[in-house]
Amino acid sequence: MARVLIVGAGLTGSLCAALLRREAARPVHLAVWDKAGDSGGRMTTTSSPHNPQSTVDLGAQYITRTPHYAQKHQSFYDELLAHGILKPLTSPIEGTVMKAGDCNFVAPQGVSSIIKHYLKESGAAICFRQCVTQINLRNDKWEVSKETGSPEQFDIVVLTMPVPQILLLQGDIVNLISECQRQQLESVSYSSRYALGLFYEAGTKIDVPWAGQYITSNPCIRFISIDNKKRNIGYKCCCQLSWPNDSSSETSPCVWRGWIHSFQFRWLRCFCPVCSGSFEEPYLVPVFFLLIFQLQLHPMLC
């Protein structure tokens, strides 16, 4: 039985594994490795440390199906909709730009549920915290080394991790990449996105008319989402909370990679203890911030 390793448990890696399982002409052993502690990649959903059922999307916020994608990939959308993994996005997102024929979808159980669906369909052996360091050719097999544990051999290796991680790999794979290919890979650029998820006490209601909003007036914050509202996860509350006008603020230094950033936090100070005590299973309200650091930075003084 052929052994196939897919490196990367994001959307590309998980879908690749599922398609290999469906389309392979003969049985294959599938393995998926990822250096992170969970699947998702840029479609990550994280849970509150106090309530695992309260989650927030820290990666992609919703899925846009263009007419082009609808024509090429309709079967994928149909499958995810049939399983309830995707549903039409009906909550208001302020500032979004819709083109003719576009349709937006949201994942009620979090965007990483798409990745988990494909991984389950693949039946692959999934291993997390596996950081690949070298790939060598040994007796017509690919020997894959990682930071911890013994090397393993595979017949086929598929790399789906970000390009900078591919370029760091050592071993025979270095000689397989031509100079032209290396230049093309090195020309790939990524824009940084930093995500911040906040979980509020059960019963808190953030009284804004939108479920998500694109921000154009702030050099740092680009998008805010009230995640349970975006995913149509309803809750009842007798209190009203104004945000961000009815809040106190505090400016704190934030050290990131040897630089000092000035970052302002706003604290919600209206809270209704009656609501939080009325739920048998308290629900924390998740809020997502998409941060792009474009501030004027100053060297950290030591």
PDB file of C-alpha atoms in Angstrom:
ATOM      1  CA  MET A   1       0.000   0.000   0.000  1.00  0.00           C
ATOM      2  CA  ALA A   2       1.389   3.388  -1.032  1.00  0.00           C
ATOM      3  CA  ARG A   3       2.148   5.802   1.799  1.00  0.00           C
ATOM      4  CA  VAL A   4       1.298   9.458   1.169  1.00  0.00           C
ATOM      5  CA  LEU A   5       2.225  12.338   3.478  1.00  0.00           C
ATOM      6  CA  ILE A   6       0.506  15.711   3.262  1.00  0.00           C
ATOM      7  CA  VAL A   7       2.303  18.454   5.173  1.00  0.00           C
ATOM      8  CA  GLY A   8      -0.115  21.124   6.350  1.00  0.00           C
ATOM      9  CA  ALA A   9      -3.587  20.711   7.865  1.00  0.00           C
ATOM     10  CA  GLY A  10      -5.220  23.807   6.445  1.00  0.00           C
ATOM     11  CA  LEU A  11      -7.830  24.006   3.696  1.00  0.00           C
ATOM     12  CA  THR A  12      -5.461  22.895   0.919  1.00  0.00           C
ATOM     13  CA  GLY A  13      -4.037  19.972   2.862  1.00  0.00           C
ATOM     14  CA  SER A  14      -7.384  18.720   4.175  1.00  0.00           C
ATOM     15  CA  LEU A  15      -9.134  18.934   0.812  1.00  0.00           C
ATOM     16  CA  CYS A  16      -6.150  17.297  -0.889  1.00  0.00           C
ATOM     17  CA  ALA A  17      -6.408  14.392   1.570  1.00  0.00           C
ATOM     18  CA  ALA A  18     -10.155  14.012   1.008  1.00  0.00           C
ATOM     19  CA  LEU A  19      -9.800  14.059  -2.784  1.00  0.00           C
ATOM     20  CA  LEU A  20      -6.971  11.530  -2.698  1.00  0.00           C
ATOM     21  CA  ARG A  21      -9.150   9.206  -0.634  1.00  0.00           C
ATOM     22  CA  ARG A  22     -12.063   9.586  -3.046  1.00  0.00           C
ATOM     23  CA  GLU A  23     -10.161   9.422  -6.308  1.00  0.00           C
ATOM     24  CA  ALA A  24      -7.293   6.994  -5.612  1.00  0.00           C
ATOM     25  CA  ALA A  25      -7.479   3.952  -7.871  1.00  0.00           C
ATOM     26  CA  ARG A  26      -6.064   1.711  -5.133  1.00  0.00           C
ATOM     27  CA  PRO A  27      -5.883   1.844  -1.333  1.00  0.00           C
ATOM     28  CA  VAL A  28      -3.414   4.339   0.097  1.00  0.00           C
ATOM     29  CA  HIS A  29      -2.198   5.143   3.587  1.00  0.00           C
ATOM     30  CA  LEU A  30      -2.740   8.859   4.149  1.00  0.00           C
ATOM     31  CA  ALA A  31      -0.951  10.881   6.802  1.00  0.00           C
ATOM     32  CA  VAL A  32      -1.389  14.607   7.506  1.00  0.00           C
ATOM     33  CA  TRP A  33       1.185  16.463   9.577  1.00  0.00           C
ATOM     34  CA  ASP A  34       0.987  20.013  10.877  1.00  0.00           C
ATOM     35  CA  LYS A  35       3.356  21.940  13.113  1.00  0.00           C
ATOM     36  CA  ALA A  36       0.462  23.636  14.933  1.00  0.00           C
ATOM     37  CA  GLY A  37      -1.577  22.126  17.756  1.00  0.00           C
ATOM     38  CA  ASP A  38      -4.770  21.852  15.711  1.00  0.00           C
ATOM     39  CA  SER A  39      -6.038  21.924  12.149  1.00  0.00           C
ATOM     40  CA  GLY A  40      -7.238  25.023  10.342  1.00  0.00           C
ATOM     41  CA  GLY A  41      -4.254  27.050   9.177  1.00  0.00           C
ATOM     42  CA  ARG A  42      -5.658  30.371   7.986  1.00  0.00           C
ATOM     43  CA  MET A  43      -9.151  29.053   8.751  1.00  0.00           C
ATOM     44  CA  THR A  44      -8.647  28.630  12.480  1.00  0.00           C
ATOM     45  CA  THR A  45     -11.391  28.575  15.094  1.00  0.00           C
ATOM     46  CA  THR A  46     -10.419  28.744  18.767  1.00  0.00           C
ATOM     47  CA  SER A  47     -12.389  28.016  21.938  1.00  0.00           C
ATOM     48  CA  SER A  48     -12.743  29.981  25.152  1.00  0.00           C
ATOM     49  CA  PRO A  49     -10.507  28.594  27.920  1.00  0.00           C
ATOM     50  CA  HIS A  50     -13.562  28.690  30.212  1.00  0.00           C
ATOM     51  CA  ASN A  51     -16.169  27.224  27.866  1.00  0.00           C
ATOM     52  CA  PRO A  52     -15.095  24.961  24.971  1.00  0.00           C
ATOM     53  CA  GLN A  53     -18.488  25.441  23.285  1.00  0.00           C
ATOM     54  CA  SER A  54     -17.886  29.178  22.936  1.00  0.00           C
ATOM     55  CA  THR A  55     -15.707  29.683  19.867  1.00  0.00           C
ATOM     56  CA  VAL A  56     -14.383  32.483  17.701  1.00  0.00           C
ATOM     57  CA  ASP A  57     -13.003  32.463  14.156  1.00  0.00           C
ATOM     58  CA  LEU A  58      -9.462  33.814  14.112  1.00  0.00           C
ATOM     59  CA  GLY A  59      -8.893  33.205  10.408  1.00  0.00           C
ATOM     60  CA  ALA A  60     -11.273  33.561   7.475  1.00  0.00           C
ATOM     61  CA  GLN A  61     -14.528  35.174   8.622  1.00  0.00           C
ATOM     62  CA  TYR A  62     -16.820  34.039   5.839  1.00  0.00           C
ATOM     63  CA  ILE A  63     -16.678  32.379   2.420  1.00  0.00           C
ATOM     64  CA  THR A  64     -17.430  34.300  -0.774  1.00  0.00           C
ATOM     65  CA  ARG A  65     -18.601  32.285  -3.773  1.00  0.00           C
ATOM     66  CA  THR A  66     -18.077  34.208  -6.980  1.00  0.00           C
ATOM     67  CA  PRO A  67     -19.836  33.209 -10.228  1.00  0.00           C
ATOM     68  CA  HIS A  68     -16.506  31.791 -11.437  1.00  0.00           C
ATOM     69  CA  TYR A  69     -16.105  29.603  -8.344  1.00  0.00           C
ATOM     70  CA  ALA A  70     -19.767  28.619  -8.473  1.00  0.00           C
ATOM     71  CA  GLN A  71     -19.236  27.249 -11.964  1.00  0.00           C
ATOM     72  CA  LYS A  72     -15.998  25.403 -11.172  1.00  0.00           C
ATOM     73  CA  HIS A  73     -16.618  24.203  -7.620  1.00  0.00           C
ATOM     74  CA  GLN A  74     -20.392  23.984  -7.191  1.00  0.00           C
ATOM     75  CA  SER A  75     -20.180  20.368  -5.990  1.00  0.00           C
ATOM     76  CA  PHE A  76     -18.015  21.420  -3.029  1.00  0.00           C
ATOM     77  CA  TYR A  77     -20.472  24.120  -1.977  1.00  0.00           C
ATOM     78  CA  ASP A  78     -23.388  21.702  -2.380  1.00  0.00           C
ATOM     79  CA  GLU A  79     -21.653  19.138  -0.158  1.00  0.00           C
ATOM     80  CA  LEU A  80     -20.847  21.626   2.617  1.00  0.00           C
ATOM     81  CA  LEU A  81     -24.354  23.105   2.502  1.00  0.00           C
ATOM     82  CA  ALA A  82     -25.963  19.645   2.610  1.00  0.00           C
ATOM     83  CA  HIS A  83     -23.975  18.773   5.754  1.00  0.00           C
ATOM     84  CA  GLY A  84     -24.881  22.082   7.412  1.00  0.00           C
ATOM     85  CA  ILE A  85     -21.222  23.094   7.521  1.00  0.00           C
ATOM     86  CA  LEU A  86     -21.972  26.210   5.474  1.00  0.00           C
ATOM     87  CA  LYS A  87     -25.074  28.392   5.585  1.00  0.00           C
ATOM     88  CA  PRO A  88     -25.864  31.625   3.741  1.00  0.00           C
ATOM     89  CA  LEU A  89     -24.538  34.685   5.548  1.00  0.00           C
ATOM     90  CA  THR A  90     -27.611  36.727   6.420  1.00  0.00           C
ATOM     91  CA  SER A  91     -26.206  38.951   9.175  1.00  0.00           C
ATOM     92  CA  PRO A  92     -25.156  42.477   8.145  1.00  0.00           C
ATOM     93  CA  ILE A  93     -21.456  43.083   7.442  1.00  0.00           C
ATOM     94  CA  GLU A  94     -20.832  46.813   7.104  1.00  0.00           C
ATOM     95  CA  GLY A  95     -18.328  47.921   4.509  1.00  0.00           C
ATOM     96  CA  THR A  96     -18.327  44.718   2.496  1.00  0.00           C
ATOM     97  CA  VAL A  97     -18.052  45.051  -1.274  1.00  0.00           C
ATOM     98  CA  MET A  98     -20.361  42.712  -3.174  1.00  0.00           C
ATOM     99  CA  LYS A  99     -20.047  42.167  -6.904  1.00  0.00           C
ATOM    100  CA  ALA A 100     -22.804  40.907  -9.165  1.00  0.00           C
ATOM    101  CA  GLY A 101     -23.435  37.209  -8.594  1.00  0.00           C
ATOM    102  CA  ASP A 102     -21.414  36.956  -5.373  1.00  0.00           C
ATOM    103  CA  CYS A 103     -22.837  34.962  -2.476  1.00  0.00           C
ATOM    104  CA  ASN A 104     -21.425  34.830   1.066  1.00  0.00           C
ATOM    105  CA  PHE A 105     -21.552  31.842   3.404  1.00  0.00           C
ATOM    106  CA  VAL A 106     -20.745  31.402   7.076  1.00  0.00           C
ATOM    107  CA  ALA A 107     -19.787  28.291   9.062  1.00  0.00           C
ATOM    108  CA  PRO A 108     -22.158  27.987  12.088  1.00  0.00           C
ATOM    109  CA  GLN A 109     -19.721  25.732  13.972  1.00  0.00           C
ATOM    110  CA  GLY A 110     -16.718  27.877  13.103  1.00  0.00           C
ATOM    111  CA  VAL A 111     -14.747  28.121   9.897  1.00  0.00           C
ATOM    112  CA  SER A 112     -12.352  25.353  10.938  1.00  0.00           C
ATOM    113  CA  SER A 113     -15.302  22.927  10.741  1.00  0.00           C
ATOM    114  CA  ILE A 114     -14.723  22.933   6.969  1.00  0.00           C
ATOM    115  CA  ILE A 115     -11.188  21.620   7.464  1.00  0.00           C
ATOM    116  CA  LYS A 116     -12.307  19.083  10.065  1.00  0.00           C
ATOM    117  CA  HIS A 117     -14.987  17.803   7.686  1.00  0.00           C
ATOM    118  CA  TYR A 118     -12.468  17.110   4.928  1.00  0.00           C
ATOM    119  CA  LEU A 119      -9.981  15.526   7.318  1.00  0.00           C
ATOM    120  CA  LYS A 120     -12.680  13.217   8.621  1.00  0.00           C
ATOM    121  CA  GLU A 121     -13.687  12.304   5.073  1.00  0.00           C
ATOM    122  CA  SER A 122     -10.070  11.483   4.229  1.00  0.00           C
ATOM    123  CA  GLY A 123      -9.638   8.993   7.063  1.00  0.00           C
ATOM    124  CA  ALA A 124      -6.034  10.167   7.303  1.00  0.00           C
ATOM    125  CA  ALA A 125      -3.769   9.635  10.288  1.00  0.00           C
ATOM    126  CA  ILE A 126      -3.411  13.200  11.597  1.00  0.00           C
ATOM    127  CA  CYS A 127      -0.436  14.276  13.702  1.00  0.00           C
ATOM    128  CA  PHE A 128      -0.027  17.756  15.162  1.00  0.00           C
ATOM    129  CA  ARG A 129       3.108  19.514  16.417  1.00  0.00           C
ATOM    130  CA  GLN A 130       5.114  17.816  13.695  1.00  0.00           C
ATOM    131  CA  CYS A 131       7.553  20.345  12.228  1.00  0.00           C
ATOM    132  CA  VAL A 132       9.221  18.970   9.095  1.00  0.00           C
ATOM    133  CA  THR A 133      12.894  19.927   8.782  1.00  0.00           C
ATOM    134  CA  GLN A 134      14.378  17.714   6.039  1.00  0.00           C
ATOM    135  CA  ILE A 135      13.249  15.636   3.079  1.00  0.00           C
ATOM    136  CA  ASN A 136      15.740  13.163   1.563  1.00  0.00           C
ATOM    137  CA  LEU A 137      15.525  10.453  -1.095  1.00  0.00           C
ATOM    138  CA  ARG A 138      16.380   7.026   0.339  1.00  0.00           C
ATOM    139  CA  ASN A 139      15.997   3.879  -1.802  1.00  0.00           C
ATOM    140  CA  ASP A 140      13.272   5.408  -3.946  1.00  0.00           C
ATOM    141  CA  LYS A 141      11.389   6.559  -0.841  1.00  0.00           C
ATOM    142  CA  TRP A 142      11.064  10.032   0.626  1.00  0.00           C
ATOM    143  CA  GLU A 143      12.511  10.120   4.120  1.00  0.00           C
ATOM    144  CA  VAL A 144      10.929  12.939   6.081  1.00  0.00           C
ATOM    145  CA  SER A 145      12.666  14.237   9.197  1.00  0.00           C
ATOM    146  CA  LYS A 146      11.026  16.385  11.857  1.00  0.00           C
ATOM    147  CA  GLU A 147      12.145  18.305  14.922  1.00  0.00           C
ATOM    148  CA  THR A 148      11.186  15.461  17.270  1.00  0.00           C
ATOM    149  CA  GLY A 149      10.936  11.730  16.692  1.00  0.00           C
ATOM    150  CA  SER A 150      12.466   9.402  14.130  1.00  0.00           C
ATOM    151  CA  PRO A 151      12.326  10.025  10.361  1.00  0.00           C
ATOM    152  CA  GLU A 152       9.560   8.278   8.421  1.00  0.00           C
ATOM    153  CA  GLN A 153       9.445   7.124   4.805  1.00  0.00           C
ATOM    154  CA  PHE A 154       6.716   7.804   2.254  1.00  0.00           C
ATOM    155  CA  ASP A 155       6.139   7.142  -1.426  1.00  0.00           C
ATOM    156  CA  ILE A 156       4.655  10.584  -2.048  1.00  0.00           C
ATOM    157  CA  VAL A 157       4.988  13.854  -0.120  1.00  0.00           C
ATOM    158  CA  VAL A 158       2.661  16.804  -0.771  1.00  0.00           C
ATOM    159  CA  LEU A 159       3.688  20.173   0.683  1.00  0.00           C
ATOM    160  CA  THR A 160       0.850  22.606   1.393  1.00  0.00           C
ATOM    161  CA  MET A 161       2.438  24.821   4.053  1.00  0.00           C
ATOM    162  CA  PRO A 162       3.342  28.488   3.384  1.00  0.00           C
ATOM    163  CA  VAL A 163       6.148  29.116   0.907  1.00  0.00           C
ATOM    164  CA  PRO A 164       8.671  30.496   3.467  1.00  0.00           C
ATOM    165  CA  GLN A 165       8.448  27.194   5.362  1.00  0.00           C
ATOM    166  CA  ILE A 166       9.090  25.226   2.162  1.00  0.00           C
ATOM    167  CA  LEU A 167      12.197  27.301   1.434  1.00  0.00           C
ATOM    168  CA  LEU A 168      13.594  26.474   4.887  1.00  0.00           C
ATOM    169  CA  LEU A 169      13.525  22.718   4.275  1.00  0.00           C
ATOM    170  CA  GLN A 170      16.896  20.964   4.126  1.00  0.00           C
ATOM    171  CA  GLY A 171      18.027  17.789   2.402  1.00  0.00           C
ATOM    172  CA  ASP A 172      17.674  16.496  -1.149  1.00  0.00           C
ATOM    173  CA  ILE A 173      14.582  18.596  -1.725  1.00  0.00           C
ATOM    174  CA  VAL A 174      16.867  21.631  -2.026  1.00  0.00           C
ATOM    175  CA  ASN A 175      18.373  20.191  -5.215  1.00  0.00           C
ATOM    176  CA  LEU A 176      14.960  19.391  -6.689  1.00  0.00           C
ATOM    177  CA  ILE A 177      13.943  23.043  -6.778  1.00  0.00           C
ATOM    178  CA  SER A 178      15.418  24.748  -9.833  1.00  0.00           C
ATOM    179  CA  GLU A 179      16.816  28.253  -9.638  1.00  0.00           C
ATOM    180  CA  CYS A 180      13.860  29.566 -11.622  1.00  0.00           C
ATOM    181  CA  GLN A 181      11.411  27.835  -9.303  1.00  0.00           C
ATOM    182  CA  ARG A 182      13.259  29.151  -6.262  1.00  0.00           C
ATOM    183  CA  GLN A 183      13.092  32.706  -7.574  1.00  0.00           C
ATOM    184  CA  GLN A 184       9.365  32.320  -8.164  1.00  0.00           C
ATOM    185  CA  LEU A 185       8.867  30.973  -4.653  1.00  0.00           C
ATOM    186  CA  GLU A 186      10.968  33.736  -3.122  1.00  0.00           C
ATOM    187  CA  SER A 187       8.872  36.345  -4.939  1.00  0.00           C
ATOM    188  CA  VAL A 188       5.746  35.236  -3.054  1.00  0.00           C
ATOM    189  CA  SER A 189       4.831  37.823  -0.433  1.00  0.00           C
ATOM    190  CA  TYR A 190       2.439  37.689   2.503  1.00  0.00           C
ATOM    191  CA  SER A 191       0.690  40.527   4.294  1.00  0.00           C
ATOM    192  CA  SER A 192       0.606  40.116   8.063  1.00  0.00           C
ATOM    193  CA  ARG A 193      -2.648  39.709   9.950  1.00  0.00           C
ATOM    194  CA  TYR A 194      -2.867  39.531  13.726  1.00  0.00           C
ATOM    195  CA  ALA A 195      -6.099  38.280  15.251  1.00  0.00           C
ATOM    196  CA  LEU A 196      -7.424  38.995  18.730  1.00  0.00           C
ATOM    197  CA  GLY A 197     -10.407  37.091  20.124  1.00  0.00           C
ATOM    198  CA  LEU A 198     -12.243  38.393  23.212  1.00  0.00           C
ATOM    199  CA  PHE A 199     -14.751  36.333  25.189  1.00  0.00           C
ATOM    200  CA  TYR A 200     -17.261  38.281  27.285  1.00  0.00           C
ATOM    201  CA  GLU A 201     -19.287  37.097  30.252  1.00  0.00           C
ATOM    202  CA  ALA A 202     -22.507  35.201  29.657  1.00  0.00           C
ATOM    203  CA  GLY A 203     -25.450  37.547  29.181  1.00  0.00           C
ATOM    204  CA  THR A 204     -23.380  40.393  27.743  1.00  0.00           C
ATOM    205  CA  LYS A 205     -25.002  42.026  24.735  1.00  0.00           C
ATOM    206  CA  ILE A 206     -22.977  44.222  22.414  1.00  0.00           C
ATOM    207  CA  ASP A 207     -25.562  46.642  21.089  1.00  0.00           C
ATOM    208  CA  VAL A 208     -24.437  47.395  17.544  1.00  0.00           C
ATOM    209  CA  PRO A 209     -26.520  47.041  14.359  1.00  0.00           C
ATOM    210  CA  TRP A 210     -23.960  44.894  12.553  1.00  0.00           C
ATOM    211  CA  ALA A 211     -22.437  41.444  12.925  1.00  0.00           C
ATOM    212  CA  GLY A 212     -19.187  42.514  11.314  1.00  0.00           C
ATOM    213  CA  GLN A 213     -17.624  45.741  10.177  1.00  0.00           C
ATOM    214  CA  TYR A 214     -14.681  46.713   8.000  1.00  0.00           C
ATOM    215  CA  ILE A 215     -12.733  49.571   9.582  1.00  0.00           C
ATOM    216  CA  THR A 216     -11.123  52.207   7.360  1.00  0.00           C
ATOM    217  CA  SER A 217     -10.477  54.982   9.890  1.00  0.00           C
ATOM    218  CA  ASN A 218      -8.009  53.103  12.119  1.00  0.00           C
ATOM    219  CA  PRO A 219      -4.373  52.360  11.121  1.00  0.00           C
ATOM    220  CA  CYS A 220      -4.344  49.124  13.113  1.00  0.00           C
ATOM    221  CA  ILE A 221      -7.806  47.542  13.293  1.00  0.00           C
ATOM    222  CA  ARG A 222      -9.245  46.480   9.947  1.00  0.00           C
ATOM    223  CA  PHE A 223     -12.191  44.250  10.813  1.00  0.00           C
ATOM    224  CA  ILE A 224     -14.397  43.537  13.823  1.00  0.00           C
ATOM    225  CA  SER A 225     -16.862  40.682  14.110  1.00  0.00           C
ATOM    226  CA  ILE A 226     -19.438  39.820  16.764  1.00  0.00           C
ATOM    227  CA  ASP A 227     -18.944  36.153  16.117  1.00  0.00           C
ATOM    228  CA  ASN A 228     -22.104  34.611  17.539  1.00  0.00           C
ATOM    229  CA  LYS A 229     -24.157  37.248  15.711  1.00  0.00           C
ATOM    230  CA  LYS A 230     -22.287  36.632  12.476  1.00  0.00           C
ATOM    231  CA  ARG A 231     -23.000  32.900  12.741  1.00  0.00           C
ATOM    232  CA  ASN A 232     -26.607  33.414  13.854  1.00  0.00           C
ATOM    233  CA  ILE A 233     -26.038  31.810  17.252  1.00  0.00           C
ATOM    234  CA  GLY A 234     -28.815  33.504  19.203  1.00  0.00           C
ATOM    235  CA  TYR A 235     -28.886  34.415  22.866  1.00  0.00           C
ATOM    236  CA  LYS A 236     -31.333  36.287  25.099  1.00  0.00           C
ATOM    237  CA  CYS A 237     -30.426  39.141  27.396  1.00  0.00           C
ATOM    238  CA  CYS A 238     -32.384  41.745  29.355  1.00  0.00           C
ATOM    239  CA  CYS A 239     -29.536  44.237  29.536  1.00  0.00           C
ATOM    240  CA  GLN A 240     -28.286  46.708  26.960  1.00  0.00           C
ATOM    241  CA  LEU A 241     -24.630  47.352  26.415  1.00  0.00           C
ATOM    242  CA  SER A 242     -23.318  50.251  24.350  1.00  0.00           C
ATOM    243  CA  TRP A 243     -20.012  49.725  22.612  1.00  0.00           C
ATOM    244  CA  PRO A 244     -17.547  51.330  22.197  1.00  0.00           C
ATOM    245  CA  ASN A 245     -18.924  54.727  23.326  1.00  0.00           C
ATOM    246  CA  ASP A 246     -20.007  53.472  26.743  1.00  0.00           C
ATOM    247  CA  SER A 247     -16.635  52.123  27.730  1.00  0.00           C
ATOM    248  CA  SER A 248     -13.491  53.148  29.507  1.00  0.00           C
ATOM    249  CA  SER A 249     -10.159  52.924  27.742  1.00  0.00           C
ATOM    250  CA  GLU A 250      -6.562  52.302  28.640  1.00  0.00           C
ATOM    251  CA  THR A 251      -3.444  52.750  26.548  1.00  0.00           C
ATOM    252  CA  SER A 252      -0.751  50.150  27.158  1.00  0.00           C
ATOM    253  CA  PRO A 253       2.604  49.361  25.580  1.00  0.00           C
ATOM    254  CA  CYS A 254       2.690  46.133  23.614  1.00  0.00           C
ATOM    255  CA  VAL A 255       6.083  44.612  22.821  1.00  0.00           C
ATOM    256  CA  TRP A 256       6.219  42.684  19.562  1.00  0.00           C
ATOM    257  CA  ARG A 257       9.473  41.297  18.168  1.00  0.00           C
ATOM    258  CA  GLY A 258      11.659  43.877  19.855  1.00  0.00           C
ATOM    259  CA  TRP A 259       9.488  46.879  19.061  1.00  0.00           C
ATOM    260  CA  ILE A 260       7.131  48.853  21.270  1.00  0.00           C
ATOM    261  CA  HIS A 261       3.600  49.464  19.978  1.00  0.00           C
ATOM    262  CA  SER A 262       1.063  51.745  21.613  1.00  0.00           C
ATOM    263  CA  PHE A 263      -2.226  49.869  21.830  1.00  0.00           C
ATOM    264  CA  GLN A 264      -5.535  51.110  23.238  1.00  0.00           C
ATOM    265  CA  PHE A 265      -7.889  48.702  24.974  1.00  0.00           C
ATOM    266  CA  ARG A 266     -11.539  49.558  25.595  1.00  0.00           C
ATOM    267  CA  TRP A 267     -13.176  47.848  28.529  1.00  0.00           C
ATOM    268  CA  LEU A 268     -16.903  47.108  28.534  1.00  0.00           C
ATOM    269  CA  ARG A 269     -18.190  48.262  31.922  1.00  0.00           C
ATOM    270  CA  CYS A 270     -21.922  47.496  31.642  1.00  0.00           C
ATOM    271  CA  PHE A 271     -22.788  44.029  32.832  1.00  0.00           C
ATOM    272  CA  CYS A 272     -26.042  42.461  33.937  1.00  0.00           C
ATOM    273  CA  PRO A 273     -25.556  39.728  36.580  1.00  0.00           C
ATOM    274  CA  VAL A 274     -29.218  38.740  36.287  1.00  0.00           C
ATOM    275  CA  CYS A 275     -28.772  37.553  32.704  1.00  0.00           C
ATOM    276  CA  SER A 276     -25.616  35.601  33.420  1.00  0.00           C
ATOM    277  CA  GLY A 277     -27.400  33.764  36.213  1.00  0.00           C
ATOM    278  CA  SER A 278     -30.395  32.881  34.069  1.00  0.00           C
ATOM    279  CA  PHE A 279     -28.623  30.405  31.776  1.00  0.00           C
ATOM    280  CA  GLU A 280     -28.206  26.737  32.630  1.00  0.00           C
ATOM    281  CA  GLU A 281     -25.221  26.702  30.265  1.00  0.00           C
ATOM    282  CA  PRO A 282     -23.576  30.146  30.260  1.00  0.00           C
ATOM    283  CA  TYR A 283     -22.585  31.343  26.807  1.00  0.00           C
ATOM    284  CA  LEU A 284     -19.579  33.591  26.353  1.00  0.00           C
ATOM    285  CA  VAL A 285     -19.885  36.214  23.647  1.00  0.00           C
ATOM    286  CA  PRO A 286     -16.876  36.031  21.296  1.00  0.00           C
ATOM    287  CA  VAL A 287     -15.592  39.112  19.515  1.00  0.00           C
ATOM    288  CA  PHE A 288     -12.953  39.017  16.781  1.00  0.00           C
ATOM    289  CA  PHE A 289     -10.528  41.815  15.906  1.00  0.00           C
ATOM    290  CA  LEU A 290      -8.367  41.745  12.773  1.00  0.00           C
ATOM    291  CA  LEU A 291      -5.238  43.753  13.450  1.00  0.00           C
ATOM    292  CA  ILE A 292      -2.803  45.033  10.852  1.00  0.00           C
ATOM    293  CA  PHE A 293       0.209  46.716  12.408  1.00  0.00           C
ATOM    294  CA  GLN A 294       0.887  49.752  10.233  1.00  0.00           C
ATOM    295  CA  LEU A 295       1.894  52.025  13.090  1.00  0.00           C
ATOM    296  CA  GLN A 296       4.999  54.165  13.174  1.00  0.00           C
ATOM    297  CA  LEU A 297       7.300  51.960  15.232  1.00  0.00           C
ATOM    298  CA  HIS A 298      10.104  53.002  17.545  1.00  0.00           C
ATOM    299  CA  PRO A 299      13.073  50.817  18.609  1.00  0.00           C
ATOM    300  CA  MET A 300      12.719  49.344  22.079  1.00  0.00           C
ATOM    301  CA  LEU A 301      15.067  51.102  24.476  1.00  0.00           C
ATOM    302  CA  CYS A 302      16.980  48.700  26.695  1.00  0.00           C
TER     303      CYS A 302
END
